[in-house]
Amino acid sequence: MRIRMGLLQVLVVCGMAAAPVFPAISANPAVPSASGAASSIASSTDNDGESGQAVRSAPGAQVSADNPQDGVELRFMDRPVVTFRGTLGGATPEVRAARARAVLDSLSGSAFESPVDVLRASLGGISGVAFRVQDRILFAMTADDLAQGDPRTLDAAVADVQQNLQIAFAARRDQLHLPTILRGVALSAFGAVILAVLVIGVGRTRTRLETRLQTAFEKRVLQRTARTFDWTGSAVHLVHQVVQIGAVCLALAFAYLYLIFVLMQFPASQPMAGRLSNFLWSLVDRFGIGVAGAIPGVLTVVVIFLLTRALQSLVNNVFDAVQSGRLAIPGMHPETAGATRRVVSVVVWGLALTFAYPYMPGAQSDVFKGLSVLLGLMVTLGSSGIVNQLMSGMVVIYSRSMKKGDLVSIGDATGVVVGVDALSVKLVNLAQEALTIPNAVVVASTVRNFTAQGRGRAVAISTTLTIGYDTPWRQVHAMLIEAASQTPQVAAQPAPYVLQRALSDFYVEYEVFATLRDCSTRFAAISALHENVQDVFNRYGVQIMSPHFEEQPHSPLTIRPEHWYPAPARPPADGHASPPAASASQEQGAGHAR
């Protein structure tokens, strides 16, 4: 017996010198001969490539070398055994791992029932340990195989490797054990039944939950908003999609758990089940840590939002009071209170967003930053025209050149202002046509406001008339003043008056001025004034020859009062002359203007 052990130690030393991963020694109850051991070592050394190829095709043991600097890991039954890091006897860690894997795959079934022994040897001052099962040398391990900074000693590392081998061998025995296989198949089938029941339950629960959510949504939301918009189709689609996604995610989670359960029933797949389980728990752990880490930021954002909302409520109350005239603030006018409120609101919420941005979940992620850069680029490239309109809108609003309800003329457009927005001014003309004028055009045009002056004092209207030199100017003045006085929209005070604007070659240019009672009836008043001028001149037999004539007629070209209502015109019912009839038509025009 002593001779056998001594010879075996000699073989170990020779094997460590030739190759650190010992080849398989032929199992023989008799004492192995030195020549046979030497030939076996030489054969293993010469056929490194064949051993590596055999290992790559072997299903039991694996080699992991994702990072060569961290060493090459040897796995058996998908379980870690040892990591080779040092070069021994000229063999690299990859070669040592390949040879060890070939030896493990070549072991017989009875070898897995035997304990794992260790043999200690040294060569050239390098101490090593060989692992043996029965009379087969598996591989050798030296101090160079320990990772840098590993606090363990070589003996402790050898004990861990020995335990790893025992665990892997036990898994190999259990994997080939028929009762273990039958138990795994039975439990997998039972788990499949439970999975089917859970999936069916998820489907039925999805239908019930979708019905209940739809009913609750219709009662609490649709009944309140159905008067303005029909949300039924959108609500049904939204509820269906949300419940469908939740049901699919729950079914996939059950299937993932069932896969882990099935893999746990077989020793060969238990490491895979452990990795899947660790992956799932790492996701849950990461999600939980992310949620817990985001809670302080979310609370900060909520506090900032509540404070901003309270400040916005205060701003709204102040500007509402200014706009209604209940509060007077120097430098602020009721006409500009609405626009100033919007500007202040944008500033307040912009500052709130700036303060809350660092605390938002995901604000520091690359996706969030990239989206911010993209939005900023889009705004920069496409907002030049919008910014121009916004700035022009600020000029229009704060110049107080017009407000809603004013009768204005902007360039060729004349109408009542129905809206002064941030980008445009909207008018409705006398033909009831809606006109939209960009603020930049308003700023570049001359704005005539026929209503603004009438708020503080009376507003005058005027019309121009040219009469020949053969008519006394005093008579013309009197007739124009009489026509203005008969206009219903004209106020008695201040009294109408006439100016002679020019003495042309063929005629005198007269302009009559009259003050309106209501500035909103401007266009109806001008039309009524023109009607009265024609009637008064016809009544007094004065001919209007504007602007030119070639020959003086023998008699004035006028229309007598009895000829004022030819068909289809109808005289007034009371039989009076033109003033009552003119008054009625003028009132209709005034109503149309309003």
Coordinates of C-alpha atoms in Angstrom, one line a residue, residues 535 538-539 557-564:
D535 CA -83.6 114.5 -49.8
N538 CA -84.0 117.7 -53.8
R539 CA -86.6 119.4 -51.6
L557 CA -81.8 118.3 -62.2
T558 CA -83.7 117.5 -59.1
I559 CA -86.4 115.0 -58.0
R560 CA -89.5 116.5 -56.5
P561 CA -90.9 114.9 -53.3
E562 CA -94.0 113.5 -55.0
H563 CA -91.6 111.4 -57.2
W564 CA -89.5 110.0 -54.3

